Coordinates of C-alpha atoms and ligand atoms in Angstrom, one line a residue:
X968 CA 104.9 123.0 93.7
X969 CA 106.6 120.4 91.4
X970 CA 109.3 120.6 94.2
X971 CA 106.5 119.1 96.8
X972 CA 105.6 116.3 94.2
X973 CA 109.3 115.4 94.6
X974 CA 109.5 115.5 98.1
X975 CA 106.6 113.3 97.9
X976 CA 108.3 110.7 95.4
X977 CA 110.9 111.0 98.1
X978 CA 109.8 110.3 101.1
X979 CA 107.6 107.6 99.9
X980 CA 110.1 105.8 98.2
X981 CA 112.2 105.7 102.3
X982 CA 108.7 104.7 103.5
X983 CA 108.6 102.1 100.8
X984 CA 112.0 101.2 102.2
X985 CA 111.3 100.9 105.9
X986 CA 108.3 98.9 104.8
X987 CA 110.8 96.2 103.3
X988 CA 113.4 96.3 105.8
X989 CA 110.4 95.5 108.6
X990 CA 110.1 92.1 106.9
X991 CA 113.6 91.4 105.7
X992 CA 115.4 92.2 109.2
X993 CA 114.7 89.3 111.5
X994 CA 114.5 90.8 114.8
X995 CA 111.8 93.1 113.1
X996 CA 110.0 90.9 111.5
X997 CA 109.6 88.4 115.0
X998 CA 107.9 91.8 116.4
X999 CA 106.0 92.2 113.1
X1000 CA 104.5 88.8 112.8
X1001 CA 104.1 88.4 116.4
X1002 CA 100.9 88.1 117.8
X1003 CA 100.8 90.0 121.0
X1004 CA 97.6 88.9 123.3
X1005 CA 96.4 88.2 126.7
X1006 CA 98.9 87.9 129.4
X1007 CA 102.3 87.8 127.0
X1008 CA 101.9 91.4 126.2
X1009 CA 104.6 92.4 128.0
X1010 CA 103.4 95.3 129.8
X1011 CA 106.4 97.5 128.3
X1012 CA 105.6 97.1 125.2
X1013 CA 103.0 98.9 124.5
X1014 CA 101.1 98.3 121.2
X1015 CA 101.6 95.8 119.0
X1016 CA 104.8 96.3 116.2
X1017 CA 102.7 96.6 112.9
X1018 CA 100.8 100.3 114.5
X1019 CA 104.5 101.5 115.5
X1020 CA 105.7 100.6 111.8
X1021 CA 102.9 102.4 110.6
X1022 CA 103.6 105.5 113.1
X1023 CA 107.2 105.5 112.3
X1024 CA 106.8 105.8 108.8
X1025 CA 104.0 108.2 108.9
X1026 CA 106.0 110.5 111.5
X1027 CA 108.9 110.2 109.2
X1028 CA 106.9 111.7 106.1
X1029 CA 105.3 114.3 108.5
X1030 CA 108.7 115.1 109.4
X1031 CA 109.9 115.4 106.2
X1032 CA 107.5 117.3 104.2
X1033 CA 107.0 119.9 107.5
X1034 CA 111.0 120.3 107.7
X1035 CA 110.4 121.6 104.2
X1036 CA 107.3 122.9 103.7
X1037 CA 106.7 124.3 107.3
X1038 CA 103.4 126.3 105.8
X1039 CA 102.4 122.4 105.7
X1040 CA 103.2 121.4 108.8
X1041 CA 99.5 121.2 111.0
X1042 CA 97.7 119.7 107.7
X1043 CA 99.7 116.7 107.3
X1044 CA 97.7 114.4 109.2
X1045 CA 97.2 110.4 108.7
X1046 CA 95.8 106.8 109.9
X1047 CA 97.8 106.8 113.2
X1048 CA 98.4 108.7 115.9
X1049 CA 101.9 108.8 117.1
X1050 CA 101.5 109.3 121.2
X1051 CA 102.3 105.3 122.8
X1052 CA 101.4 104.8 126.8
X1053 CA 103.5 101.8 127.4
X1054 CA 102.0 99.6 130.3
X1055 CA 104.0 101.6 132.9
X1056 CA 102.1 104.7 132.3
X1057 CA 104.6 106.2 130.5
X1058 CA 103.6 108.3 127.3
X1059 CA 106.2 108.2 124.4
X1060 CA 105.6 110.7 121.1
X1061 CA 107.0 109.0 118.8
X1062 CA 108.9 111.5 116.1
X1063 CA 111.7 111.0 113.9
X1064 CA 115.1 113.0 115.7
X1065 CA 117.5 114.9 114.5
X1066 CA 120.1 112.3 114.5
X1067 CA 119.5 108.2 114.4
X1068 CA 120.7 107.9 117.4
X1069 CA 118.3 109.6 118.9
X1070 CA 115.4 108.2 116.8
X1071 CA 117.0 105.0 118.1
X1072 CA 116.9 105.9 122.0
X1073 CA 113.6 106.8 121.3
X1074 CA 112.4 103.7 119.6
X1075 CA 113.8 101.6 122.1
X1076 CA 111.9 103.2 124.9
X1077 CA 108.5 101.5 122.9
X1078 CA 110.3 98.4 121.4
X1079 CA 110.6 96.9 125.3
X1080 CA 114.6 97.9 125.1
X1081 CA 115.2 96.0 122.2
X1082 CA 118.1 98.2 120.5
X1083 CA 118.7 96.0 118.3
X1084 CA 115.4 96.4 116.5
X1085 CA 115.1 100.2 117.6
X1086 CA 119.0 100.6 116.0
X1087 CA 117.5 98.9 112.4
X1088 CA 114.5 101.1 112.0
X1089 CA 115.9 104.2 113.0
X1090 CA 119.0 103.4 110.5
X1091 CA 116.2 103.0 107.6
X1092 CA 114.4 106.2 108.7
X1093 CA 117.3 108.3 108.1
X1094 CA 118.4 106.8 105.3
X1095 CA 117.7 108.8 102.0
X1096 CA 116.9 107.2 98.7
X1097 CA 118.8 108.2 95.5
X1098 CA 116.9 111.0 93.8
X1099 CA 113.5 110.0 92.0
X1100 CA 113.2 111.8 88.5
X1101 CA 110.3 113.0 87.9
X1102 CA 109.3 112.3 84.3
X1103 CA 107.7 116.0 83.5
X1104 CA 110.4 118.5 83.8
X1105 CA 108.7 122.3 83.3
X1106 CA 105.9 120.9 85.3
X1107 CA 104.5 124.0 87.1
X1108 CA 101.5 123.9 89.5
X1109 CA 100.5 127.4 90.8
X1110 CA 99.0 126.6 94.2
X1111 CA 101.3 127.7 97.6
X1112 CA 101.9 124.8 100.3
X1113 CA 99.8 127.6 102.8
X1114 CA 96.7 125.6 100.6
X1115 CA 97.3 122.4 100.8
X1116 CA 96.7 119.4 103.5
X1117 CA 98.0 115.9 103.5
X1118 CA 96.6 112.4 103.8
X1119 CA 99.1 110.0 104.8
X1120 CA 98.0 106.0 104.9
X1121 CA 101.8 104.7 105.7
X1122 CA 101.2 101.3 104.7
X1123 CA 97.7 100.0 103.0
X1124 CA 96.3 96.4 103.3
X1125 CA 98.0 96.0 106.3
X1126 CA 97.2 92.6 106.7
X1127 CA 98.2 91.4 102.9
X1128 CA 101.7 93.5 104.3
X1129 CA 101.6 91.3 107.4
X1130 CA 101.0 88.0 105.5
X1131 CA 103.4 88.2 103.1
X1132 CA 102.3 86.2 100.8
X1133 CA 104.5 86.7 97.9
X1134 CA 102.6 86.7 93.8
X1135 CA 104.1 87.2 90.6
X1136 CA 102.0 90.0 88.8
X1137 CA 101.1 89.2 85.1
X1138 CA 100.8 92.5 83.3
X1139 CA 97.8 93.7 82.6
X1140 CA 96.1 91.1 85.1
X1141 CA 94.3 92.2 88.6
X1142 CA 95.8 90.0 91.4
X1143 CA 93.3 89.9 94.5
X1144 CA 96.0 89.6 97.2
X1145 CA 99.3 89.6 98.3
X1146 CA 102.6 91.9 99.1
X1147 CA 101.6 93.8 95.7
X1148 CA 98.7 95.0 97.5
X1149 CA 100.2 97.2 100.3
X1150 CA 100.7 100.7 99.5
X1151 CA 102.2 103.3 100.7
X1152 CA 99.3 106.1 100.3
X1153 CA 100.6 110.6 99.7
X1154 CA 97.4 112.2 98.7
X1155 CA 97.2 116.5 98.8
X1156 CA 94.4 118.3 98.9
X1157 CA 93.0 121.8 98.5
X1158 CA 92.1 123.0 101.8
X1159 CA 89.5 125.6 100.6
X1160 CA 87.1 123.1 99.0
X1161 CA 88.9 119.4 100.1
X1162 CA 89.7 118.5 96.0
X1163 CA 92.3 115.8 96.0
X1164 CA 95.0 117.9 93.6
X1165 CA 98.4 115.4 94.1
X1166 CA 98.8 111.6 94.9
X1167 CA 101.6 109.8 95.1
X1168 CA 101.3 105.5 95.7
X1169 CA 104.4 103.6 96.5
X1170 CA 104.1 99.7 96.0
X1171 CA 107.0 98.6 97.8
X1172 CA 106.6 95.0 96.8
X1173 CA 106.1 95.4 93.0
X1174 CA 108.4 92.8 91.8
X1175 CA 111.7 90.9 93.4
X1176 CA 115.0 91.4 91.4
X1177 CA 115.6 88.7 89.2
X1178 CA 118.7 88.6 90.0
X1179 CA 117.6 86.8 93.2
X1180 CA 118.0 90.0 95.4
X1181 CA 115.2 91.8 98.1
X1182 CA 111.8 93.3 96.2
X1183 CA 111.9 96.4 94.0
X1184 CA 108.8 99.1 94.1
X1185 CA 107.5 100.8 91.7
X1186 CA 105.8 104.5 92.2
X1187 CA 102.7 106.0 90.4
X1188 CA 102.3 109.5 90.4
X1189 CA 99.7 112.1 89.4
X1190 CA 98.4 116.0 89.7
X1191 CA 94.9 117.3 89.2
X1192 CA 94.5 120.9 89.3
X1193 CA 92.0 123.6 87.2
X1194 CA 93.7 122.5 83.4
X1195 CA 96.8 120.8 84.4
X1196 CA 95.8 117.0 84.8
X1197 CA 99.3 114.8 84.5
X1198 CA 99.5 111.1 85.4
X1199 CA 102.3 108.5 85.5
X1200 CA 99.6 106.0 84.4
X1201 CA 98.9 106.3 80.7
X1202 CA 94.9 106.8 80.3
X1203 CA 93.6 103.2 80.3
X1204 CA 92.0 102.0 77.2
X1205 CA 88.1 101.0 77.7
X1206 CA 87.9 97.2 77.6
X1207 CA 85.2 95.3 76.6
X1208 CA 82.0 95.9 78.7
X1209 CA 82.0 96.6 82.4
X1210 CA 84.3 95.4 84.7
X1211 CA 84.0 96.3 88.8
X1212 CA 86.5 95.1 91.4
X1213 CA 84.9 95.0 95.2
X1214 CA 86.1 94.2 98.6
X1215 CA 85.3 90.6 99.4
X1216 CA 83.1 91.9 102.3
X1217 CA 80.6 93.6 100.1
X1218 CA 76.9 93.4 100.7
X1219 CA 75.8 90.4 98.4
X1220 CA 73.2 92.7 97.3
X1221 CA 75.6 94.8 95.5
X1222 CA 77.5 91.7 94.3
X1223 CA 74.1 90.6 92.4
X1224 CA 73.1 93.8 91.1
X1225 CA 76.5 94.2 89.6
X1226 CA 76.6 90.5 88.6
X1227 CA 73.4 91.8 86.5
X1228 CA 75.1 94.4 85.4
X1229 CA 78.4 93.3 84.8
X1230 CA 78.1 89.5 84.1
X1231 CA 79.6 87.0 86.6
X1232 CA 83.0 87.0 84.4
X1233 CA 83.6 90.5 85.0
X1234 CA 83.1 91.3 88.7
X1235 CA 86.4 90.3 90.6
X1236 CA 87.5 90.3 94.1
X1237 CA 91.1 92.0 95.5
X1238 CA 92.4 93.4 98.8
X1239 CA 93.1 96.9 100.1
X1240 CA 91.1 99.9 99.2
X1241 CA 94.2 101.4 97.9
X1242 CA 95.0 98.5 95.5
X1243 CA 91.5 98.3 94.3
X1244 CA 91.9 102.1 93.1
X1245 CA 95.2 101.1 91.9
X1246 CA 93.6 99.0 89.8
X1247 CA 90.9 101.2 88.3
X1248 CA 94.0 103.5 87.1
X1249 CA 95.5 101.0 85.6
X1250 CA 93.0 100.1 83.7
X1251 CA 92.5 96.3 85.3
X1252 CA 89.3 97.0 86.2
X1253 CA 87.1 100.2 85.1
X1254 CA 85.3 100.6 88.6
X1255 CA 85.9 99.9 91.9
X1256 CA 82.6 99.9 94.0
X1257 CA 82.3 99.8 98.3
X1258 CA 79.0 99.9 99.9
X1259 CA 80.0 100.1 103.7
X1260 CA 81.9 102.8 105.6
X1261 CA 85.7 101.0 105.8
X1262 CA 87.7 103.2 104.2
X1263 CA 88.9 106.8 105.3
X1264 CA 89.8 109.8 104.2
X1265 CA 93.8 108.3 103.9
X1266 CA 93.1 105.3 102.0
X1267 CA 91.3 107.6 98.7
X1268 CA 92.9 110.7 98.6
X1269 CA 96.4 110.0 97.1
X1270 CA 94.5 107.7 94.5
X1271 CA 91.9 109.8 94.3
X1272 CA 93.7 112.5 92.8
X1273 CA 95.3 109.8 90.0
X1274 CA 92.1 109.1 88.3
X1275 CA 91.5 112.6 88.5
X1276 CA 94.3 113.2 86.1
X1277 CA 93.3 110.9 84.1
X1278 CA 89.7 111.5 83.6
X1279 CA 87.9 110.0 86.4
X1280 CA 87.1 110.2 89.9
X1281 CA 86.0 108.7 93.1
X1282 CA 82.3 109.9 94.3
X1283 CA 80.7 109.2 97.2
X1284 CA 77.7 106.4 96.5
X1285 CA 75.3 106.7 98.7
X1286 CA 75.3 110.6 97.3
X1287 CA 75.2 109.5 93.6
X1288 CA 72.4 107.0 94.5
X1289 CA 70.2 110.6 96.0
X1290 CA 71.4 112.3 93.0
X1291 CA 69.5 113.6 89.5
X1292 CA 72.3 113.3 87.1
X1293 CA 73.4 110.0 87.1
X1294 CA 76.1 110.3 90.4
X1295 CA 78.9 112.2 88.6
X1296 CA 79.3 115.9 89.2
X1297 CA 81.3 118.2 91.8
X1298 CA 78.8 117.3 94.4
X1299 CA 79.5 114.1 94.7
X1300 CA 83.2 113.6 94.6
X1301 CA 85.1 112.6 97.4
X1302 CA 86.5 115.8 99.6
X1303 CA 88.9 115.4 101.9
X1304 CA 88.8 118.8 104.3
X1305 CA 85.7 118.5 106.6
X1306 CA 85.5 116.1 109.1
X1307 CA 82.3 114.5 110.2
X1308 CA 82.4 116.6 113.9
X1309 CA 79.6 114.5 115.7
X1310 CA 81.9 111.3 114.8
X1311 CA 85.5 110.7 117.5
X1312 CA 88.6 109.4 116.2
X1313 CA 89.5 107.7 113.1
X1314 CA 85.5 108.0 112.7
X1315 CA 85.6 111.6 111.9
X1316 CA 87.7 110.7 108.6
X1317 CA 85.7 108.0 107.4
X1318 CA 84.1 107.7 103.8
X1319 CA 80.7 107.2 105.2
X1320 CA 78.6 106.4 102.2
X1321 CA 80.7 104.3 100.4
X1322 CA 82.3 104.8 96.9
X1323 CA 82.9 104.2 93.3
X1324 CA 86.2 105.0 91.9
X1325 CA 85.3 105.2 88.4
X1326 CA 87.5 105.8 84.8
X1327 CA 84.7 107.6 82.8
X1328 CA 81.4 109.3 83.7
X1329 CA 78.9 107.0 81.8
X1330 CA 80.2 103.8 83.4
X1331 CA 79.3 105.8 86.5
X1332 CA 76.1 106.1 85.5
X1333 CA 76.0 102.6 84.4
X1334 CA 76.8 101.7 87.9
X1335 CA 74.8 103.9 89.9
X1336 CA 71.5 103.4 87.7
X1337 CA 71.9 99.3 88.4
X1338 CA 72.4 99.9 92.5
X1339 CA 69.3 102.7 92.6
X1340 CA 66.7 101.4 95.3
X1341 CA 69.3 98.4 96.6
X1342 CA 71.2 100.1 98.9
Ligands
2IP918 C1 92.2 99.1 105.0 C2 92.7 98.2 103.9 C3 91.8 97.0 103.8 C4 90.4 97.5 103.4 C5 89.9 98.6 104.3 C6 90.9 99.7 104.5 O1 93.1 100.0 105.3 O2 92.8 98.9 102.7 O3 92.3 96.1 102.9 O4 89.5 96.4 103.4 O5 88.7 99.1 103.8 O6 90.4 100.6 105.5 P1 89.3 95.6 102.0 O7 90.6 94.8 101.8 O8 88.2 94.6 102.3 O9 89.1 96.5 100.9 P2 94.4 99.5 106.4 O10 94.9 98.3 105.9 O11 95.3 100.7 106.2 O12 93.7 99.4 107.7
CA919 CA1 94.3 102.0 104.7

């Protein structure tokens, strides 16, 4: 299955792509940044242009990976669904076409005619990146596609992707919002027992070329499965005490028992679910804790499966809180197979009782013992 991690590397790196070209073609970016409401929603066009970026790069990856791993094809599944009713009545499924003029035709039909626009993001659909290496030749991973399913999140912190705003990362230094934060999200999972086994993140605004040209990205990649654990990240080094990056809409509950915990100089704030895991690999912070229910099965798997290579994990919280040994055993991990059925919609997905993606087991424990009986 090293060929699938490829593929994956692959069509991230076009998503990564399309995600650029949305902000540094003009007429794309007018739709992007335009706020569509009340009576200037022009009946045609149907939703506003950051879902259809999101469906166009997700259908692209479907199509993709099912072209080539057809085994795959019903378990690649994602944030969006890709069926538009424009204001006419008319329904559109948008897929990516055989040929990019047809992708275009079709794009037009939801971007109110525009063919302009329609012509620029079918051309960056189609178009295929130079090859990816993968730094681990020999790498060998003995599952078949026929048991695996895919979480797709096609672009992460979409609002830090809408904004823009544009911040020069320091190494080694957590920056709470910005371009850096969107991510293009390729977790794969067992679909026996819903264990993330293969992520793959895409930040497609890591740095701008100094030589004064567009943004670069830069991809992380990892596999967890039985004893092969391999990461792209080196294992990050334990720094001194406990440091826990949160959503800045966390309970202020949590935010004081962790202040306890951690000291006020060690809890930090950043945006996107995705980024905040990023973090945890990369050793910027050593935990990432969410109390409420706003993230889904899409935004953890692809990271998910990162820190599993490297050590750690992501459990659910509210099950570590109910559980004897300190929150960290198979019980409580994330899985990413079942759906909740009485739930509709993106609901069915969701990581209901929060999380902690964690580095190490006993700053787990650390972690859950300090939010016991506050949640
Ligand atoms: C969002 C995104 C948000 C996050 C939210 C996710 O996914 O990652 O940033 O909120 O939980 O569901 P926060 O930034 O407070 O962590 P998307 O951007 O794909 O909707
Ligand atoms: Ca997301």
């Amino acid at each position: 299955m090293a060929d699938l991690l490829r593929l994956l590397l692959r069509v991230a790196e076009k998503a990564a792509n399309v995600a650029r070209v949305c902000r540094q073609e003009a007429p794309l970016f007018e739709l992007l940044v335009q706020e569509k409401t009340g009576d200037d929603k022009n009946k045609k066009f149907v939703q506003d242009f950051k879902t259809l970026a999101d469906v166009v790069i997700q259908e692209m990856i479907r199509h993709d990976v099912g072209a080539q791993f057809p085994e795959m094809a019903d378990f690649i599944q994602g944030e969006e669904s890709n069926k538009f009713e424009n204001g006419l009545g008319e329904s559109v499924t948008v897929t990516v076409c055989s040929t990019v003029e047809e992708t275009a035709t079709l794009l037009a039909t939801v971007l109110d005619g525009d063919h302009t626009a329609a012509s620029l993001l079918a051309r960056a659909i189609h178009q295929d990146p130079e090859t990816i290496e993968l730094s681990t030749d020999g790498l060998t991973i003995p599952v078949s596609p026929a048991e695996l399913g895919i979480w797709i999140d096609p672009i992460d912190a979409t609002s830090q992707y809408i904004e823009g705003r544009e911040e020069a990362l320091t190494e080694g230094h957590l920056s709470p919002s910005g371009l850096h934060c969107a991510l293009v999200l390729i977790g794969v999972y067992l679909r026996s027992t819903g264990e993330p086994v293969m992520g793959v993140i895409n930040q497609p605004f890591n740095h701008k070329s100094p030589t004064g040209g567009g943004w670069s990205g830069k991809h992380y990649w990892g596999v967890s499965l039985g004893n092969i654990n391999v990461c792209s990240a080196p294992r990050p080094k334990d720094g001194q005490g406990l440091s826990v990056v949160l959503s800045s809409s966390e309970k202020p509950v949590v935010k004081e028992a962790l202040t306890s915990l951690c000291g006020p100089d060690k809890l930090m704030y950043a945006s996107g679910a995705g980024y905040k895991i990023l973090c945890v690999i990369q050793g910027l912070a050593d935990a990432y804790v969410l109390s409420e229910r706003s993230t889904f099965k899409w935004d953890s798997c692809a990271p998910h499966a990162l820190l599993r290579a490297l050590g750690g994990g992501v459990v659910d919280l509210s099950k570590s809180l109910q559980s004897s040994c300190g929150g960290c055993d198979c019980k409580t991990e994330l899985t990413y197979h079942q759906p909740y059925a009485e739930c509709k919609g993106a609901e069915r997905w969701a990581n209901r009782g929060g999380l902690v993606a964690y580095k190490n087991s006993s700053q787990l424990h650390s972690i859950t013992e300090a939010l016991k009986g506050k949640l």
